[in-house]
Amino acid sequence: MRTKALWGLAVGVCGVASIVLPMLWQHSLVDLKVYRLGGVTLLDDAAGLYDVRLAGLPFTYPPFAAVVMVPFAVVPWAVAVAGWTLGTFVSLIAVWRLSVGKGLASPVLLAVVAGSLVLEPVRETLGFGQVNLMFCALVLYDLLGPVERRGRGIWVGLAAAVKLTPLVFFGLLVVTRQWKALAQAAAAFAVTVLVGFAVTPHGAKEYWTSLLADTTRIGGLAFSSNQSWNGFLVRLTGDLDGGGVVWAGLVAVTVAGGLWLAGLLWVRGERVAAVSVTGLVGLLCSPVSWSHHWVWAIPLGVAVIGRLTKYRVVFGVLWFGVFAIAPIWWPPNHENRELGWSFAEQFSGNAYLIAAMVAVVILALGLRQNCKSGIDRRDPSGCQADLGDIGDPGGPGQAPVVGGGGGLRRRRGGSAVGVGPHRG
């Protein structure tokens, strides 16, 4: 009876999502069109890769990205759309499964996947035809797998070769001293750079020497969709050139503090939280982080819910509710109207940034509480984690963390004590 009820719930959520999503779908997969433009140009005139435009939009990705897009460029548009959208849906399922682990019943997983289609970062990724969910799934798969798995780190390197923001995960590998995975990620990335120079020497030189730092090719920094520190500072100060020295300082603090927190979470077995915090560091520090980049809200929200001992449902509703209703679009936007926001509008217009800070505080305070109560996953006697002990996130002499996601809340003498939600 319970199983039938769960499947009934899943079907109901799917039905609601199928009605609501078309009402919210926008943008006509314009980014997929730009990706295809890169692939077509690479075949027709590789030297002009960064000169072509589609309705004023340039190809802004590394040369290797154009290589990856060639298969989508040579098939009919309908085939490309079907394949790309299917890949995005599969990636969304993978993100949820990798985040919550295998303990979630299939109908419940179906329901949460269907419900998450209305989250603004997800629906914008679908509407634009963006790669965000695919990269999120690839990174989670690569980093949450067994530490000894062959080729670990390669997917992170390849993801960074298509869109540079996954380079931030190299930082997680550094602070957790996963040197083999780091070497493999760096090697994969280096090979793709060489491939880019091989297929379009002029384009590769142009990209790596001049276009890489040109944020004007990406879009307006003040736009409310830019949920990064840089976007926040531009909207706050009115300086359209960017946050300047203040932004650079904020980035330095965020990188140092964020990777430190991610490293501690990793050592304590909270691997979904560690990877999600690292993804958040990339979102905050990138000069431009459009709202559809914030698909990392899914694993980050799951990680925080797993950390809480009370009010999990309340937090879950509030967290995913923010990304569903997307208050960032409530104040006036487009054409730099964001520069005239009132003090109150700054709160709603920067809602994703505020939500992110709440999540970080909860995770950080949770670590401190664990230390005080002596339930640290590595050392039940206190908070003695060493970032060098990463071969087994469970720590020396203890059982490995099941699934790598921190689903077992405590380890003592190799046995699980206090089972929490699986998150990996």
mmCIF file of C-alpha atoms in Angstrom, residues 172-315:
data_model
loop_
_atom_site.group_PDB
_atom_site.id
_atom_site.type_symbol
_atom_site.label_atom_id
_atom_site.label_comp_id
_atom_site.label_asym_id
_atom_site.label_seq_id
_atom_site.Cartn_x
_atom_site.Cartn_y
_atom_site.Cartn_z
ATOM 1 C CA LEU A 172 39.709 20.636 -3.526
ATOM 2 C CA LEU A 173 42.135 17.989 -4.765
ATOM 3 C CA VAL A 174 45.023 20.162 -3.586
ATOM 4 C CA VAL A 175 43.747 20.862 -0.059
ATOM 5 C CA THR A 176 42.852 17.183 0.436
ATOM 6 C CA ARG A 177 46.207 16.101 -1.043
ATOM 7 C CA GLN A 178 44.728 13.828 -3.649
ATOM 8 C CA TRP A 179 47.798 14.140 -5.803
ATOM 9 C CA LYS A 180 47.092 11.284 -8.194
ATOM 10 C CA ALA A 181 43.603 12.558 -9.018
ATOM 11 C CA LEU A 182 44.984 16.086 -9.344
ATOM 12 C CA ALA A 183 47.694 14.910 -11.746
ATOM 13 C CA GLN A 184 45.162 13.067 -13.874
ATOM 14 C CA ALA A 185 42.799 16.052 -13.920
ATOM 15 C CA ALA A 186 45.633 18.399 -14.887
ATOM 16 C CA ALA A 187 46.885 16.009 -17.567
ATOM 17 C CA ALA A 188 43.417 15.677 -19.088
ATOM 18 C CA PHE A 189 43.026 19.459 -19.112
ATOM 19 C CA ALA A 190 46.490 19.970 -20.638
ATOM 20 C CA VAL A 191 45.762 17.476 -23.421
ATOM 21 C CA THR A 192 42.578 19.347 -24.346
ATOM 22 C CA VAL A 193 44.491 22.621 -24.536
ATOM 23 C CA LEU A 194 46.903 20.983 -26.979
ATOM 24 C CA VAL A 195 43.961 19.610 -28.979
ATOM 25 C CA GLY A 196 42.604 23.144 -29.199
ATOM 26 C CA PHE A 197 45.881 24.442 -30.597
ATOM 27 C CA ALA A 198 45.959 21.553 -33.051
ATOM 28 C CA VAL A 199 42.510 22.195 -34.512
ATOM 29 C CA THR A 200 42.581 25.991 -34.467
ATOM 30 C CA PRO A 201 46.026 27.472 -33.719
ATOM 31 C CA HIS A 202 44.856 31.046 -34.296
ATOM 32 C CA GLY A 203 41.675 30.625 -32.266
ATOM 33 C CA ALA A 204 43.481 28.934 -29.376
ATOM 34 C CA LYS A 205 46.121 31.639 -29.224
ATOM 35 C CA GLU A 206 43.460 34.330 -29.335
ATOM 36 C CA TYR A 207 41.432 32.697 -26.574
ATOM 37 C CA TRP A 208 44.237 31.967 -24.109
ATOM 38 C CA THR A 209 46.102 35.258 -24.602
ATOM 39 C CA SER A 210 43.358 37.870 -24.889
ATOM 40 C CA LEU A 211 39.761 36.653 -24.740
ATOM 41 C CA LEU A 212 40.021 34.683 -21.498
ATOM 42 C CA ALA A 213 39.932 37.811 -19.324
ATOM 43 C CA ASP A 214 37.391 39.691 -21.450
ATOM 44 C CA THR A 215 34.170 39.585 -19.402
ATOM 45 C CA THR A 216 32.414 41.957 -21.810
ATOM 46 C CA ARG A 217 31.908 39.016 -24.189
ATOM 47 C CA ILE A 218 29.858 37.204 -21.554
ATOM 48 C CA GLY A 219 27.245 39.817 -20.707
ATOM 49 C CA GLY A 220 26.393 42.715 -18.427
ATOM 50 C CA LEU A 221 27.981 42.389 -14.994
ATOM 51 C CA ALA A 222 25.140 44.240 -13.245
ATOM 52 C CA PHE A 223 22.437 41.910 -14.562
ATOM 53 C CA SER A 224 20.459 40.373 -11.678
ATOM 54 C CA SER A 225 21.150 36.916 -13.056
ATOM 55 C CA ASN A 226 24.828 37.412 -12.169
ATOM 56 C CA GLN A 227 24.766 35.913 -8.681
ATOM 57 C CA SER A 228 28.436 36.283 -7.851
ATOM 58 C CA TRP A 229 30.430 38.566 -5.572
ATOM 59 C CA ASN A 230 31.359 40.613 -8.619
ATOM 60 C CA GLY A 231 27.745 41.050 -9.669
ATOM 61 C CA PHE A 232 26.768 41.980 -6.121
ATOM 62 C CA LEU A 233 29.476 44.644 -5.877
ATOM 63 C CA VAL A 234 28.620 46.084 -9.289
ATOM 64 C CA ARG A 235 24.967 46.424 -8.322
ATOM 65 C CA LEU A 236 25.882 47.850 -4.922
ATOM 66 C CA THR A 237 28.471 50.399 -6.060
ATOM 67 C CA GLY A 238 27.297 51.162 -9.570
ATOM 68 C CA ASP A 239 30.787 50.561 -10.999
ATOM 69 C CA LEU A 240 30.137 48.747 -14.285
ATOM 70 C CA ASP A 241 33.813 47.844 -14.618
ATOM 71 C CA GLY A 242 33.538 45.325 -11.786
ATOM 72 C CA GLY A 243 34.308 45.053 -8.098
ATOM 73 C CA GLY A 244 37.980 45.974 -8.427
ATOM 74 C CA VAL A 245 40.256 45.633 -5.406
ATOM 75 C CA VAL A 246 37.364 44.877 -3.066
ATOM 76 C CA TRP A 247 36.265 42.013 -5.297
ATOM 77 C CA ALA A 248 39.810 40.654 -5.514
ATOM 78 C CA GLY A 249 40.092 40.668 -1.727
ATOM 79 C CA LEU A 250 36.697 39.030 -1.312
ATOM 80 C CA VAL A 251 37.670 36.361 -3.819
ATOM 81 C CA ALA A 252 40.896 35.637 -1.946
ATOM 82 C CA VAL A 253 39.072 35.272 1.364
ATOM 83 C CA THR A 254 36.351 33.118 -0.212
ATOM 84 C CA VAL A 255 38.818 30.786 -1.909
ATOM 85 C CA ALA A 256 40.919 30.360 1.234
ATOM 86 C CA GLY A 257 37.993 29.968 3.612
ATOM 87 C CA GLY A 258 35.851 27.922 1.257
ATOM 88 C CA LEU A 259 38.541 25.398 0.385
ATOM 89 C CA TRP A 260 39.544 25.140 4.048
ATOM 90 C CA LEU A 261 35.937 24.308 4.957
ATOM 91 C CA ALA A 262 35.641 21.895 2.028
ATOM 92 C CA GLY A 263 38.837 20.156 3.123
ATOM 93 C CA LEU A 264 37.564 19.661 6.661
ATOM 94 C CA LEU A 265 34.225 18.369 5.416
ATOM 95 C CA TRP A 266 36.012 15.920 3.122
ATOM 96 C CA VAL A 267 38.214 14.507 5.870
ATOM 97 C CA ARG A 268 35.186 14.038 8.110
ATOM 98 C CA GLY A 269 33.479 11.995 5.424
ATOM 99 C CA GLU A 270 30.977 14.641 4.283
ATOM 100 C CA ARG A 271 32.041 14.391 0.684
ATOM 101 C CA VAL A 272 28.865 15.721 -0.934
ATOM 102 C CA ALA A 273 29.120 18.784 1.301
ATOM 103 C CA ALA A 274 32.816 19.204 0.471
ATOM 104 C CA VAL A 275 32.283 19.043 -3.284
ATOM 105 C CA SER A 276 29.222 21.309 -3.082
ATOM 106 C CA VAL A 277 31.053 23.947 -1.045
ATOM 107 C CA THR A 278 33.844 23.871 -3.621
ATOM 108 C CA GLY A 279 31.283 24.374 -6.376
ATOM 109 C CA LEU A 280 29.899 27.284 -4.369
ATOM 110 C CA VAL A 281 33.370 28.844 -4.169
ATOM 111 C CA GLY A 282 33.480 28.781 -7.964
ATOM 112 C CA LEU A 283 30.050 30.419 -8.214
ATOM 113 C CA LEU A 284 30.907 33.188 -5.775
ATOM 114 C CA CYS A 285 34.347 33.974 -7.176
ATOM 115 C CA SER A 286 33.692 33.811 -10.905
ATOM 116 C CA PRO A 287 33.316 37.292 -12.457
ATOM 117 C CA VAL A 288 29.993 36.105 -13.880
ATOM 118 C CA SER A 289 27.829 33.342 -12.411
ATOM 119 C CA TRP A 290 24.480 33.359 -14.150
ATOM 120 C CA SER A 291 21.537 31.982 -12.188
ATOM 121 C CA HIS A 292 21.479 28.814 -14.311
ATOM 122 C CA HIS A 293 24.980 28.025 -13.023
ATOM 123 C CA TRP A 294 23.463 27.586 -9.550
ATOM 124 C CA VAL A 295 22.421 23.959 -10.095
ATOM 125 C CA TRP A 296 24.892 23.291 -7.272
ATOM 126 C CA ALA A 297 22.013 24.350 -5.029
ATOM 127 C CA ILE A 298 20.733 20.766 -5.271
ATOM 128 C CA PRO A 299 23.685 18.869 -3.726
ATOM 129 C CA LEU A 300 24.431 21.780 -1.386
ATOM 130 C CA GLY A 301 20.858 21.758 -0.090
ATOM 131 C CA VAL A 302 20.964 17.980 0.377
ATOM 132 C CA ALA A 303 24.245 18.301 2.288
ATOM 133 C CA VAL A 304 22.865 20.926 4.661
ATOM 134 C CA ILE A 305 19.661 18.957 5.266
ATOM 135 C CA GLY A 306 21.812 15.954 6.141
ATOM 136 C CA ARG A 307 23.795 18.071 8.577
ATOM 137 C CA LEU A 308 20.749 19.364 10.464
ATOM 138 C CA THR A 309 19.311 17.421 13.389
ATOM 139 C CA LYS A 310 16.139 19.512 13.612
ATOM 140 C CA TYR A 311 13.941 21.472 11.229
ATOM 141 C CA ARG A 312 15.109 19.530 8.177
ATOM 142 C CA VAL A 313 11.746 19.764 6.447
ATOM 143 C CA VAL A 314 11.474 23.475 7.200
ATOM 144 C CA PHE A 315 14.941 24.154 5.852
#
